[in-house]
Amino acid sequence: MALPPEKASELKQIIHQQLTKMDVHSRIREVLAETIREELPPQHQQLSQEDLMKALTRRGIIDDVMKELNFVTDINDKEITSTPKPSTHFVDRQTAMLKKTNIDPTRRYLYLQVLGGKAFLEHLQEPEPLPGQICSTLTLCLHFRNQRFRSKPVPCACEPDFSDGFLLEVYKESLGEASKMADATTMLSICDPVHIVLIKTDTSGETTLVASYFLEWRSVLCAENRITNVAVELLGVGTESKVSVGVLNIRLEMYPKLNKTLSQEIVTTQFSLERQKTAEKERLFLVYAKQWWREYLQIRTSHNTRLVKIFAQDENGINRPVCSYVKPLRAGRLLDTPRQAARFVSVLGYERAPIIGGGNSKQEQWCTLLAFLCRNKGDCEDHANLLCSLLLGFGLEAFVCVGTKAKGVPHTWVMTYGIDGIITFWESLTGHRYIHNPIKPDDPPIVEQPKPLYPYRTIGCVFNHHKFLANCQPTDAVEVCAFDLHDESKWKPMSGEAIKSVCSPGATTALPPFPPLCASSVDAAVTSNELELQLRMLVVEHRKDLGLSTVWDDQLSYLLSPALAAYELERTTGVSSGNEEFQDAIRRAVPDGHTFKGFPIHFVHRNARRAFAACLR
């Protein structure tokens, strides 16, 4: 293949740059000098080109050069017109796209590589998946200082084949733009860990939280050649938080190279100082909480039966102050209004924390936000914490309420305290809002009392990121409760300073900063169409079994879309609109003597079979 002269000179230029970059010239000089010195007799120190090539090949220099020259074809440049014939019936639809990352040379990066897993013994018996067969998968989700990453799903196995790299930017906000290139000492003061969450997705698409781990990455600051390898043992969650799930091999590398690394002693001392400081803060808070609780019980002995929750266990079984589970969270442009935030939280799946064994005892597990978002489902506490955080982000005075529903079932919901004193309850599992009008038991019987519409029976305490208040009114029934939070005879507050010491962003005991919300990766239009086709198939088969034929009217089906959109809008905003046009269109479409019947059903999943079963019920 002949190249035009300008292309040839361009290619020569690229090769020259590559060889200069690898410093090949000086290496060739060294080999040349060594070969002349060692291998040739002193009388003729002449060296042929062939001898030099042999010497370079023997020392692996040519191999190095060939390895460095990567030939990348950019898939986006050329259109693939036809699919080549597959050798088997298995077609890999996702071609391996080589993604190039733009690295800013003025910033400091931590390159975290996951080099596979070992000893995932639960999957010891899993057979090798056949090509094209759907199997259960494991996915890693990472969060570090406002950056979120997700690995490619790999089939469940005893040694899962994770091979992903993540480029984490390391910077310190407090130093502003000047902190673009953080040095080792600055990075040592960044105590945010890398939060790693492992999710299992089974063949039906159900997700399970397998492990949640906080990786201390700063050991790389004292590594000799800026690289360190760590084997991370992942422990289970909830009741299995002491049981090993498996081991991940992780490699950490700093980019660009550190000018000077820190000594091992400095890093170890920093870690132990942080641990001591944390332990001391936690001890002081515990002493204060015990004293506060004694004072609360002195008001009335019956208070010990109220749901006043000061600490809660996270997925790893660690006790944390409840205030650390809530922080003002801004959703950027992803959510526009507080009511949209309530709608978003309500469509995340609801699932009680699983327990081993029967009985109706509830396993307590308040998940960290990353674990809740990645698994896409959680308990009522997880929903309430997220909704409260989002409402705080929208500038409302929001609190998480801990109490009970009917039959004394423990429950949490969210309350907003209006500037005009109006109290609104938000049910985080449904998105419903209720205005609270208290019943006044002292009023004469002739005065009509409001009927509460909300499902809540009792309330023990309310909290957000910097306040904690326990209900000390004579009765804890919600309907007669007065929410005058500044009146200490009705609500006993905890010291704001004490809460701040363990829950403020700088406190090392607090959970790491909240991960940002990410836009949905689901294409709504495509998914809707697929779901409609699956439901049509299920309806046709069901009617066939009953001996009925099925005809679909595409025009009528299109006319129903404004109604679905209106229901969705009503769920989000509480306002219904466009009903007149819908009714007019339907009246025109339905022939005389026929009746139109439609009934909306709301689902928070995308499983066609489950939706159809619910419709039949």
Coordinates of C-alpha atoms in Angstrom, one line a residue:
M1 CA 0.0 0.0 0.0
A2 CA 1.7 3.2 -1.2
L3 CA 1.3 6.4 1.0
P4 CA 1.2 9.9 -0.4
P5 CA 4.4 11.8 0.6
E6 CA 2.7 14.1 3.1
K7 CA 1.1 11.1 4.9
A8 CA 4.5 9.3 4.9
S9 CA 6.2 12.3 6.5
E10 CA 3.3 12.5 9.1
L11 CA 3.7 8.9 9.9
K12 CA 7.5 9.3 10.3
Q13 CA 6.9 12.2 12.6
I14 CA 4.5 10.2 14.8
I15 CA 7.0 7.3 15.0
H16 CA 9.8 9.7 15.9
Q17 CA 7.7 11.3 18.7
Q18 CA 6.8 7.8 20.0
L19 CA 10.5 6.7 20.1
T20 CA 11.5 10.0 21.7
K21 CA 8.8 9.6 24.3
M22 CA 10.0 6.1 25.2
D23 CA 13.6 7.3 25.2
V24 CA 14.5 4.5 22.8
H25 CA 17.6 6.3 21.4
S26 CA 19.5 6.3 24.7
R27 CA 18.6 2.6 25.3
I28 CA 19.9 1.7 21.8
R29 CA 23.2 3.5 22.6
E30 CA 23.6 1.6 25.8
V31 CA 23.0 -1.8 24.1
L32 CA 25.4 -0.7 21.3
A33 CA 28.2 0.1 23.8
E34 CA 27.6 -3.1 25.8
T35 CA 27.5 -5.3 22.7
I36 CA 30.8 -3.8 21.4
R37 CA 32.4 -4.1 24.8
E38 CA 31.3 -7.6 25.7
E39 CA 30.6 -9.6 22.5
L40 CA 33.1 -8.5 19.8
P41 CA 36.8 -9.4 19.7
P42 CA 39.0 -6.3 20.2
Q43 CA 40.6 -6.5 16.7
H44 CA 37.4 -5.7 14.7
Q45 CA 35.0 -3.5 16.6
Q46 CA 32.7 -3.3 13.6
L47 CA 29.0 -4.1 14.1
S48 CA 26.5 -5.0 11.3
Q49 CA 22.8 -4.0 11.4
E50 CA 21.8 -7.6 11.8
D51 CA 23.9 -8.1 15.0
L52 CA 22.4 -4.9 16.5
M53 CA 18.8 -6.1 15.7
K54 CA 19.6 -9.4 17.4
A55 CA 21.0 -7.7 20.5
L56 CA 17.9 -5.3 20.7
T57 CA 15.5 -8.3 20.3
R58 CA 17.3 -10.3 23.0
R59 CA 17.0 -7.5 25.5
G60 CA 13.2 -7.0 24.8
I61 CA 13.5 -3.4 23.5
I62 CA 11.8 -4.1 20.2
D63 CA 8.9 -5.9 22.1
D64 CA 8.5 -2.8 24.3
V65 CA 8.3 -0.5 21.3
M66 CA 5.7 -2.8 19.6
K67 CA 3.6 -2.9 22.8
E68 CA 3.6 0.9 23.1
L69 CA 2.3 1.3 19.5
N70 CA -1.4 0.7 20.0
F71 CA -3.5 0.6 16.9
V72 CA -6.9 2.0 17.8
T73 CA -9.6 2.0 15.2
D74 CA -12.3 4.5 16.1
I75 CA -15.6 2.7 15.7
N76 CA -17.6 6.0 15.5
D77 CA -15.8 7.1 12.3
K78 CA -17.0 4.4 10.0
E79 CA -20.5 3.1 9.7
I80 CA -20.9 -0.7 10.0
T81 CA -23.4 -1.6 7.3
S82 CA -23.9 -5.3 7.8
T83 CA -23.4 -7.6 10.8
P84 CA -20.8 -10.2 9.9
K85 CA -21.9 -13.8 10.2
P86 CA -21.5 -15.0 13.8
S87 CA -19.5 -18.2 14.3
T88 CA -22.1 -19.4 16.9
H89 CA -25.7 -18.4 17.7
F90 CA -24.3 -15.9 20.3
V91 CA -23.9 -12.4 19.1
D92 CA -22.3 -9.9 21.4
R93 CA -24.4 -6.8 20.6
Q94 CA -22.2 -4.4 22.7
T95 CA -19.0 -4.0 20.7
A96 CA -16.1 -3.1 23.0
M97 CA -15.9 0.7 22.6
L98 CA -12.4 2.0 23.5
K99 CA -13.3 5.0 25.6
K100 CA -10.7 7.7 25.8
T101 CA -10.7 9.8 29.0
N102 CA -9.6 13.4 28.9
I103 CA -7.0 13.9 31.6
D104 CA -6.3 17.4 32.8
P105 CA -2.5 17.5 33.3
T106 CA -2.9 20.2 36.0
R107 CA -5.0 18.0 38.2
R108 CA -4.2 15.1 40.5
Y109 CA -5.9 11.7 39.9
L110 CA -6.1 8.4 41.7
Y111 CA -6.4 5.5 39.3
L112 CA -8.3 2.6 41.0
Q113 CA -8.2 -0.7 39.1
V114 CA -10.2 -3.7 40.2
L115 CA -8.2 -6.8 39.1
G116 CA -10.8 -9.5 39.8
G117 CA -12.3 -11.2 42.9
K118 CA -11.5 -14.3 44.8
A119 CA -13.3 -16.6 47.4
F120 CA -16.9 -15.6 46.6
L121 CA -17.8 -18.9 48.1
E122 CA -21.6 -18.4 47.9
H123 CA -21.2 -18.9 44.1
L124 CA -18.9 -21.9 44.3
Q125 CA -21.5 -24.2 42.7
E126 CA -22.5 -21.8 40.0
P127 CA -22.1 -23.5 36.5
E128 CA -20.2 -21.6 33.8
P129 CA -22.8 -19.5 31.9
L130 CA -23.3 -20.6 28.3
P131 CA -22.9 -17.9 25.6
G132 CA -26.0 -15.8 25.3
Q133 CA -27.5 -17.3 28.5
I134 CA -28.9 -14.8 31.0
C135 CA -27.3 -15.3 34.4
S136 CA -27.0 -13.5 37.7
T137 CA -24.4 -10.7 37.7
L138 CA -22.4 -8.7 40.2
T139 CA -21.8 -5.0 39.8
L140 CA -19.5 -2.6 41.7
C141 CA -20.7 1.0 42.4
L142 CA -18.1 3.5 43.6
H143 CA -18.4 7.0 45.1
F144 CA -15.6 9.4 45.9
R145 CA -16.0 13.1 46.6
N146 CA -19.0 13.9 44.4
Q147 CA -17.9 11.4 41.7
R148 CA -19.9 8.2 40.9
F149 CA -18.8 5.2 38.9
R150 CA -20.2 1.8 38.0
S151 CA -18.4 -1.3 36.8
K152 CA -19.5 -3.5 33.9
P153 CA -21.7 -6.4 35.3
V154 CA -19.9 -9.7 35.5
P155 CA -21.4 -13.2 35.9
C156 CA -21.6 -14.5 39.5
A157 CA -18.7 -16.9 40.1
C158 CA -16.4 -18.0 42.9
E159 CA -13.7 -15.8 41.2
P160 CA -15.7 -13.0 39.4
D161 CA -13.9 -11.5 36.5
F162 CA -13.9 -7.8 37.5
S163 CA -11.5 -5.8 35.3
D164 CA -12.4 -2.2 35.5
G165 CA -10.4 1.0 36.0
F166 CA -11.8 4.2 37.6
L167 CA -10.1 7.6 37.4
L168 CA -10.9 9.6 40.6
E169 CA -10.1 13.2 40.8
V170 CA -8.5 14.2 44.1
Y171 CA -8.9 17.9 45.1
K172 CA -9.7 20.0 48.1
E173 CA -12.7 22.4 47.7
S174 CA -11.6 24.7 50.6
L175 CA -8.5 25.7 48.7
G176 CA -10.5 26.8 45.6
E177 CA -9.0 26.6 42.1
A178 CA -5.5 26.9 43.4
S179 CA -5.7 23.3 44.6
K180 CA -5.7 21.9 41.1
M181 CA -2.5 19.9 41.7
A182 CA -2.7 18.6 45.3
D183 CA 0.6 17.5 46.9
A184 CA 1.0 14.5 49.2
T185 CA 0.6 16.5 52.4
T186 CA -2.7 18.1 51.2
M187 CA -4.0 14.7 50.0
L188 CA -3.2 13.2 53.4
S189 CA -5.7 15.6 55.0
I190 CA -8.5 14.4 52.7
C191 CA -10.1 11.8 54.9
D192 CA -13.0 10.8 52.6
P193 CA -12.8 7.1 51.8
V194 CA -13.8 5.5 48.5
H195 CA -17.2 3.9 49.1
I196 CA -17.5 0.6 47.3
V197 CA -20.9 -1.1 47.1
L198 CA -21.4 -4.6 45.5
I199 CA -24.8 -5.3 44.0
K200 CA -26.1 -8.7 42.8
T201 CA -28.7 -8.7 40.0
D202 CA -30.6 -12.0 39.5
T203 CA -32.0 -13.3 36.2
S204 CA -35.4 -11.6 36.8
G205 CA -33.7 -8.2 37.4
E206 CA -34.1 -8.2 41.2
T207 CA -31.2 -6.5 43.0
T208 CA -29.6 -7.4 46.3
L209 CA -27.1 -5.5 48.4
V210 CA -24.1 -7.9 48.9
A211 CA -21.5 -5.7 50.5
S212 CA -20.6 -2.1 51.4
Y213 CA -17.0 -1.1 52.0
F214 CA -15.1 2.1 52.8
L215 CA -11.7 1.9 51.2
E216 CA -8.8 3.9 52.8
W217 CA -6.9 5.0 49.7
R218 CA -4.2 7.1 51.3
S219 CA -1.8 4.2 51.7
V220 CA -0.7 5.0 48.1
L221 CA 0.9 8.2 49.3
C222 CA 3.8 6.4 50.9
A223 CA 4.2 3.7 48.1
E224 CA 7.7 3.6 46.6
N225 CA 6.7 3.7 42.9
R226 CA 3.3 5.5 43.4
I227 CA 1.5 2.1 43.0
T228 CA 0.1 -0.1 45.7
N229 CA -1.9 -3.3 45.6
V230 CA -4.5 -4.1 48.2
A231 CA -6.6 -7.2 48.8
V232 CA -10.0 -6.0 50.2
E233 CA -12.1 -8.4 52.2
L234 CA -15.8 -7.6 51.7
L235 CA -18.1 -8.5 54.6
G236 CA -21.8 -9.1 54.3
V237 CA -24.6 -6.7 55.3
G238 CA -27.2 -6.7 58.0
T239 CA -27.3 -9.9 60.0
E240 CA -24.3 -11.2 58.0
S241 CA -22.1 -8.2 58.7
K242 CA -19.4 -10.4 60.3
V243 CA -19.4 -13.0 57.5
S244 CA -16.9 -12.7 54.6
V245 CA -18.5 -12.4 51.2
G246 CA -15.3 -12.5 49.1
V247 CA -12.0 -10.6 48.4
L248 CA -11.3 -7.9 45.8
N249 CA -7.9 -7.3 44.4
I250 CA -7.5 -3.5 44.0
R251 CA -4.5 -1.6 42.6
L252 CA -4.1 2.1 43.4
E253 CA -1.9 4.5 41.4
M254 CA -1.4 8.3 41.5
Y255 CA -1.3 10.4 38.4
P256 CA 0.9 12.4 37.7
K257 CA 3.8 10.9 39.8
L258 CA 4.2 12.5 43.2
N259 CA 7.3 14.6 43.5
K260 CA 8.0 13.3 47.0
T261 CA 6.2 10.4 48.7
L262 CA 5.5 10.5 52.5
S263 CA 7.1 8.1 54.9
Q264 CA 5.1 5.1 56.2
E265 CA 5.3 6.5 59.8
I266 CA 3.6 9.9 58.8
V267 CA 0.7 8.1 57.1
T268 CA 0.2 5.6 60.0
T269 CA 0.4 8.5 62.6
Q270 CA -2.2 10.5 60.7
F271 CA -4.6 7.5 60.6
S272 CA -4.2 6.8 64.4
L273 CA -4.7 10.5 65.2
E274 CA -7.9 10.5 63.2
R275 CA -9.1 7.3 64.9
Q276 CA -8.4 8.8 68.4
K277 CA -10.2 12.0 67.6
T278 CA -13.2 10.1 66.2
A279 CA -13.3 7.7 69.2
E280 CA -13.1 10.7 71.6
K281 CA -16.0 12.6 69.9
E282 CA -18.1 9.4 69.8
R283 CA -17.4 8.8 73.5
L284 CA -18.4 12.3 74.5
F285 CA -21.6 12.2 72.5
L286 CA -22.5 8.8 74.0
V287 CA -22.0 10.3 77.6
Y288 CA -24.1 13.3 76.6
A289 CA -26.9 11.1 75.0
K290 CA -27.1 8.9 78.2
Q291 CA -27.4 12.0 80.4
W292 CA -30.0 13.5 78.0
W293 CA -32.0 10.2 78.1
R294 CA -32.0 10.1 81.9
E295 CA -33.4 13.7 82.0
Y296 CA -36.1 12.7 79.4
L297 CA -37.2 9.8 81.6
Q298 CA -37.4 12.0 84.7
I299 CA -40.2 14.0 83.0
R300 CA -42.4 10.9 82.9
T301 CA -41.5 7.3 83.5
S302 CA -43.9 6.3 80.6
H303 CA -41.4 7.9 78.1
N304 CA -39.4 4.7 78.0
T305 CA -42.0 3.2 75.7
R306 CA -41.9 6.0 73.2
L307 CA -40.0 5.6 69.9
V308 CA -37.2 8.0 70.6
K309 CA -34.4 6.9 68.3
I310 CA -31.0 8.5 68.9
F311 CA -28.8 5.8 67.2
A312 CA -29.5 3.5 64.2
Q313 CA -27.4 0.7 62.6
D314 CA -26.2 1.0 59.0
E315 CA -25.9 -1.9 56.6
N316 CA -22.5 -2.8 58.1
G317 CA -24.1 -3.1 61.6
I318 CA -22.3 0.1 62.8
N319 CA -24.3 2.3 65.2
R320 CA -24.5 6.0 64.0
P321 CA -26.4 9.0 65.3
V322 CA -29.6 9.3 63.3
C323 CA -28.9 12.9 62.4
S324 CA -25.9 11.7 60.3
Y325 CA -28.3 10.0 57.8
V326 CA -29.8 13.3 56.7
K327 CA -28.0 16.2 54.9
P328 CA -29.3 18.9 52.5
L329 CA -29.0 17.3 49.1
R330 CA -29.4 19.3 45.8
A331 CA -30.5 17.4 42.8
G332 CA -29.2 19.9 40.2
R333 CA -31.5 19.9 37.2
L334 CA -32.7 16.3 37.7
L335 CA -35.6 17.3 40.0
D336 CA -37.4 20.6 39.6
T337 CA -39.7 20.9 42.6
P338 CA -40.1 19.4 46.1
R339 CA -43.2 17.5 44.9
Q340 CA -41.3 16.0 42.1
A341 CA -38.7 14.9 44.6
A342 CA -41.4 13.2 46.6
R343 CA -42.6 11.4 43.5
F344 CA -39.0 10.3 42.7
V345 CA -38.5 8.9 46.2
S346 CA -41.9 7.1 46.1
V347 CA -41.1 5.2 42.9
L348 CA -37.9 3.7 44.5
G349 CA -38.8 0.2 45.5
Y350 CA -39.9 -0.6 49.1
E351 CA -38.3 -3.7 50.7
R352 CA -37.9 -4.5 54.4
A353 CA -34.4 -5.5 55.4
P354 CA -34.2 -9.3 55.0
I355 CA -33.8 -11.5 58.1
I356 CA -32.9 -15.1 58.5
G357 CA -35.7 -17.1 60.3
G358 CA -39.4 -16.4 60.7
G359 CA -41.3 -14.3 63.1
N360 CA -42.5 -10.7 62.5
S361 CA -39.5 -9.1 64.1
K362 CA -38.0 -6.3 62.0
Q363 CA -34.3 -6.3 61.2
E364 CA -33.2 -2.8 61.5
Q365 CA -30.9 -1.5 58.8
W366 CA -30.7 2.2 57.8
C367 CA -28.7 2.1 54.5
T368 CA -26.1 4.7 53.5
L369 CA -27.4 6.7 50.5
L370 CA -25.1 5.1 47.9
A371 CA -26.3 1.5 48.9
F372 CA -29.9 2.6 48.7
L373 CA -29.6 4.3 45.3
C374 CA -27.5 1.5 43.7
R375 CA -29.9 -1.2 44.9
N376 CA -32.9 1.0 43.9
K377 CA -34.9 -0.1 46.8
G378 CA -34.9 0.1 50.6
D379 CA -36.9 0.3 53.8
C380 CA -39.2 3.2 54.9
E381 CA -36.3 4.8 56.8
D382 CA -34.2 5.0 53.7
H383 CA -37.0 6.6 51.8
A384 CA -37.7 9.1 54.6
N385 CA -34.0 10.1 55.0
L386 CA -33.6 10.7 51.2
L387 CA -36.9 12.7 50.9
C388 CA -36.0 14.8 54.0
S389 CA -32.5 15.5 52.5
L390 CA -34.0 16.6 49.2
L391 CA -36.6 18.8 50.9
L392 CA -33.8 20.4 53.0
G393 CA -31.9 21.0 49.7
F394 CA -35.0 22.8 48.3
G395 CA -34.8 25.2 51.3
L396 CA -37.7 23.8 53.4
E397 CA -37.5 23.1 57.1
A398 CA -37.9 19.3 57.0
F399 CA -37.7 16.7 59.6
V400 CA -37.8 12.9 59.7
C401 CA -40.6 11.7 62.1
V402 CA -40.2 8.4 64.0
G403 CA -43.4 6.8 65.3
T404 CA -46.0 4.1 64.5
K405 CA -48.8 3.4 62.0
A406 CA -51.9 1.4 62.6
K407 CA -51.5 -1.8 64.8
G408 CA -48.4 -0.2 66.4
V409 CA -46.1 -1.0 63.4
P410 CA -43.0 1.3 63.7
H411 CA -42.8 3.7 60.7
T412 CA -40.9 6.8 59.6
W413 CA -42.2 9.7 57.5
V414 CA -41.3 13.3 56.7
M415 CA -42.7 16.5 58.1
T416 CA -42.2 20.1 56.8
Y417 CA -42.6 23.0 59.2
G418 CA -44.0 26.0 57.3
I419 CA -43.0 29.6 58.1
D420 CA -46.7 30.3 58.9
G421 CA -46.8 27.3 61.3
I422 CA -48.5 24.9 58.9
I423 CA -47.4 21.3 59.4
T424 CA -47.4 19.0 56.4
F425 CA -46.7 15.3 56.5
W426 CA -45.1 13.7 53.5
E427 CA -45.4 9.9 53.1
S428 CA -42.1 8.9 51.4
L429 CA -43.4 5.5 50.2
T430 CA -46.4 6.9 48.2
G431 CA -45.6 10.6 47.7
H432 CA -48.9 11.7 49.4
R433 CA -49.1 14.9 51.5
Y434 CA -51.3 15.5 54.4
I435 CA -51.9 18.8 56.3
H436 CA -51.9 18.3 60.1
N437 CA -54.8 19.9 62.0
P438 CA -54.5 18.9 65.6
I439 CA -57.6 17.8 67.6
K440 CA -58.0 20.0 70.7
P441 CA -59.2 17.7 73.5
D442 CA -60.0 20.6 75.8
D443 CA -62.6 22.1 73.4
P444 CA -66.3 21.8 74.3
P445 CA -68.1 18.8 72.7
I446 CA -70.1 21.0 70.4
V447 CA -67.0 22.2 68.5
E448 CA -66.5 20.0 65.4
Q449 CA -63.0 18.4 65.4
P450 CA -61.0 17.7 62.2
K451 CA -60.8 14.1 61.0
P452 CA -57.2 13.1 60.4
L453 CA -56.6 11.6 56.9
Y454 CA -53.1 10.4 57.5
P455 CA -52.2 6.8 58.6
Y456 CA -49.9 7.8 61.5
R457 CA -50.9 6.9 65.1
T458 CA -48.0 8.0 67.4
I459 CA -44.8 10.1 67.2
G460 CA -41.8 9.7 69.4
C461 CA -39.2 12.1 68.0
V462 CA -38.3 14.3 65.0
F463 CA -34.8 15.0 63.6
N464 CA -32.8 16.5 60.7
H465 CA -29.1 17.2 60.1
H466 CA -28.7 19.6 63.0
K467 CA -31.7 19.2 65.3
F468 CA -33.1 16.3 67.4
L469 CA -36.3 16.7 69.4
A470 CA -38.2 14.2 71.5
N471 CA -41.9 14.4 72.1
C472 CA -42.6 15.1 75.8
Q473 CA -46.4 15.9 75.6
P474 CA -48.7 14.0 77.9
T475 CA -49.8 11.7 75.0
D476 CA -47.8 10.7 71.9
A477 CA -50.8 10.4 69.6
V478 CA -50.2 12.3 66.4
E479 CA -53.8 13.6 66.0
V480 CA -53.6 15.7 69.3
C481 CA -49.9 16.5 69.0
A482 CA -48.9 20.2 68.9
F483 CA -45.8 20.8 66.7
D484 CA -44.6 23.9 68.4
L485 CA -40.9 22.7 68.2
H486 CA -39.6 25.8 70.1
D487 CA -41.7 25.0 73.2
E488 CA -39.4 22.9 75.4
S489 CA -42.3 21.8 77.6
K490 CA -43.6 19.9 74.5
W491 CA -40.4 18.9 72.7
K492 CA -37.2 18.2 74.5
P493 CA -34.3 19.3 72.3
M494 CA -30.8 17.8 72.1
S495 CA -27.8 20.3 72.2
G496 CA -27.0 21.5 68.6
E497 CA -23.3 21.6 69.5
A498 CA -23.4 17.9 70.5
I499 CA -25.1 16.9 67.2
K500 CA -22.7 19.1 65.2
S501 CA -19.7 17.4 66.9
V502 CA -20.6 14.0 65.4
C503 CA -22.8 14.9 62.4
S504 CA -21.3 18.0 60.7
P505 CA -19.5 17.5 57.4
G506 CA -16.1 17.9 59.0
A507 CA -16.8 15.3 61.7
T508 CA -15.0 12.0 61.0
T509 CA -17.7 9.9 62.5
A510 CA -20.3 11.1 60.1
L511 CA -21.1 9.2 56.9
P512 CA -19.0 10.3 53.9
P513 CA -20.5 13.2 51.8
F514 CA -23.7 12.2 50.0
P515 CA -23.2 10.9 46.4
P516 CA -24.8 13.1 43.7
L517 CA -27.9 11.9 42.0
C518 CA -27.4 10.7 38.4
A519 CA -29.7 11.0 35.4
S520 CA -31.6 7.8 34.6
S521 CA -29.8 5.4 32.1
V522 CA -33.2 4.0 31.0
D523 CA -34.6 5.3 27.7
A524 CA -38.3 5.9 28.7
A525 CA -39.8 5.7 25.2
V526 CA -38.0 2.5 24.3
T527 CA -38.8 0.8 27.6
S528 CA -42.5 1.9 27.4
N529 CA -42.8 0.3 23.9
E530 CA -41.1 -2.9 25.0
L531 CA -43.3 -3.1 28.1
E532 CA -46.4 -2.5 26.0
L533 CA -45.5 -5.3 23.6
Q534 CA -44.8 -7.8 26.5
L535 CA -48.2 -6.9 28.1
R536 CA -50.0 -7.3 24.7
M537 CA -48.4 -10.8 24.4
L538 CA -49.6 -11.8 27.9
V539 CA -53.1 -10.5 27.2
V540 CA -53.3 -12.4 23.9
E541 CA -52.1 -15.6 25.5
H542 CA -54.5 -15.3 28.4
R543 CA -57.5 -14.6 26.2
K544 CA -56.5 -17.5 23.9
D545 CA -56.6 -19.9 26.9
L546 CA -60.2 -18.6 27.5
G547 CA -61.0 -19.3 23.9
L548 CA -61.2 -15.6 22.9
S549 CA -59.6 -13.8 20.0
T550 CA -57.9 -10.4 20.5
V551 CA -57.9 -7.3 18.2
W552 CA -55.9 -4.2 19.1
D553 CA -57.0 -0.7 18.1
D554 CA -53.8 1.4 17.7
Q555 CA -55.7 4.7 17.3
L556 CA -57.6 4.2 20.6
S557 CA -54.4 3.2 22.3
Y558 CA -52.8 6.4 21.2
L559 CA -55.8 8.4 22.4
L560 CA -55.2 7.0 25.9
S561 CA -51.7 8.5 26.2
P562 CA -52.9 12.0 27.3
A563 CA -54.8 10.3 30.1
L564 CA -51.7 8.4 31.3
A565 CA -49.6 11.6 31.1
A566 CA -52.3 13.5 33.1
Y567 CA -52.3 10.8 35.8
E568 CA -48.5 11.0 36.0
L569 CA -48.6 14.8 36.2
E570 CA -51.2 14.6 39.0
R571 CA -49.0 12.2 40.9
T572 CA -46.1 14.6 40.6
T573 CA -47.8 18.0 41.1
G574 CA -51.2 17.3 42.7
V575 CA -52.9 19.1 39.8
S576 CA -54.9 17.4 37.1
S577 CA -55.3 19.0 33.6
G578 CA -56.4 18.3 30.1
N579 CA -59.3 16.1 31.0
E580 CA -61.8 17.9 28.7
E581 CA -59.8 17.2 25.5
F582 CA -59.3 13.6 26.5
Q583 CA -63.1 13.0 27.1
D584 CA -63.9 14.8 23.8
A585 CA -61.5 12.5 21.9
I586 CA -62.8 9.3 23.5
R587 CA -66.5 10.3 22.9
R588 CA -65.6 10.7 19.2
A589 CA -63.7 7.4 19.0
V590 CA -66.3 5.2 20.7
P591 CA -69.2 4.1 18.3
D592 CA -72.8 4.6 19.3
G593 CA -74.2 1.9 21.6
H594 CA -70.7 1.1 23.0
T595 CA -69.3 1.9 26.4
F596 CA -65.7 2.9 27.1
K597 CA -64.2 1.5 30.4
G598 CA -60.7 2.2 31.6
F599 CA -59.0 1.9 34.9
P600 CA -55.5 3.3 35.8
I601 CA -53.2 1.1 37.8
H602 CA -49.9 2.4 39.2
F603 CA -46.7 0.3 39.4
V604 CA -43.2 1.1 40.6
H605 CA -41.5 -1.7 38.7
R606 CA -40.9 -2.7 35.0
N607 CA -41.9 -6.4 35.2
A608 CA -44.6 -7.1 32.7
R609 CA -45.6 -10.4 34.2
R610 CA -46.0 -9.0 37.7
A611 CA -48.0 -6.0 36.3
F612 CA -50.3 -8.4 34.4
A613 CA -50.9 -10.6 37.4
A614 CA -51.9 -7.5 39.4
C615 CA -54.3 -6.5 36.6
L616 CA -56.0 -9.9 36.8
R617 CA -56.5 -9.6 40.5

